Amino acid sequence: GILMLQYAFIVNDAAMINVNVFGMTTSLLYVAVFYLYSNKK
């Protein structure tokens, strides 16, 4: 997650940054959709 993204910035690896940004975006979208469609108790 965020630690790997920070490491990618430290070593200045563009491919690693792209993969981590894509993964974090996908995870955030998943959480947003989950909370949007989950039943509220």
PDB file of C-alpha atoms in Angstrom, residues 15-41:
ATOM      1  CA  ALA A  15       6.689   1.508 -13.021  1.00  0.00           C
ATOM      2  CA  MET A  16       6.386   0.797  -9.307  1.00  0.00           C
ATOM      3  CA  ILE A  17       4.680   4.159  -8.740  1.00  0.00           C
ATOM      4  CA  ASN A  18       2.144   3.453 -11.504  1.00  0.00           C
ATOM      5  CA  VAL A  19       1.317  -0.002 -10.166  1.00  0.00           C
ATOM      6  CA  ASN A  20       0.894   1.257  -6.602  1.00  0.00           C
ATOM      7  CA  VAL A  21      -1.249   4.245  -7.610  1.00  0.00           C
ATOM      8  CA  PHE A  22      -3.478   1.936  -9.666  1.00  0.00           C
ATOM      9  CA  GLY A  23      -3.771  -0.510  -6.762  1.00  0.00           C
ATOM     10  CA  MET A  24      -4.589   2.180  -4.221  1.00  0.00           C
ATOM     11  CA  THR A  25      -7.180   3.735  -6.554  1.00  0.00           C
ATOM     12  CA  THR A  26      -8.805   0.351  -7.096  1.00  0.00           C
ATOM     13  CA  SER A  27      -8.880  -0.289  -3.350  1.00  0.00           C
ATOM     14  CA  LEU A  28     -10.419   3.102  -2.605  1.00  0.00           C
ATOM     15  CA  LEU A  29     -13.089   2.557  -5.262  1.00  0.00           C
ATOM     16  CA  TYR A  30     -13.842  -0.868  -3.785  1.00  0.00           C
ATOM     17  CA  VAL A  31     -14.278   0.594  -0.299  1.00  0.00           C
ATOM     18  CA  ALA A  32     -16.451   3.442  -1.628  1.00  0.00           C
ATOM     19  CA  VAL A  33     -18.726   1.039  -3.531  1.00  0.00           C
ATOM     20  CA  PHE A  34     -18.884  -1.287  -0.534  1.00  0.00           C
ATOM     21  CA  TYR A  35     -20.033   1.481   1.805  1.00  0.00           C
ATOM     22  CA  LEU A  36     -22.409   2.875  -0.804  1.00  0.00           C
ATOM     23  CA  TYR A  37     -24.214  -0.427  -1.337  1.00  0.00           C
ATOM     24  CA  SER A  38     -23.881  -2.072   2.082  1.00  0.00           C
ATOM     25  CA  ASN A  39     -26.902  -2.275   4.340  1.00  0.00           C
ATOM     26  CA  LYS A  40     -26.984   0.378   7.012  1.00  0.00           C
ATOM     27  CA  LYS A  41     -27.747  -0.914  10.504  1.00  0.00           C
TER      28      LYS A  41
END
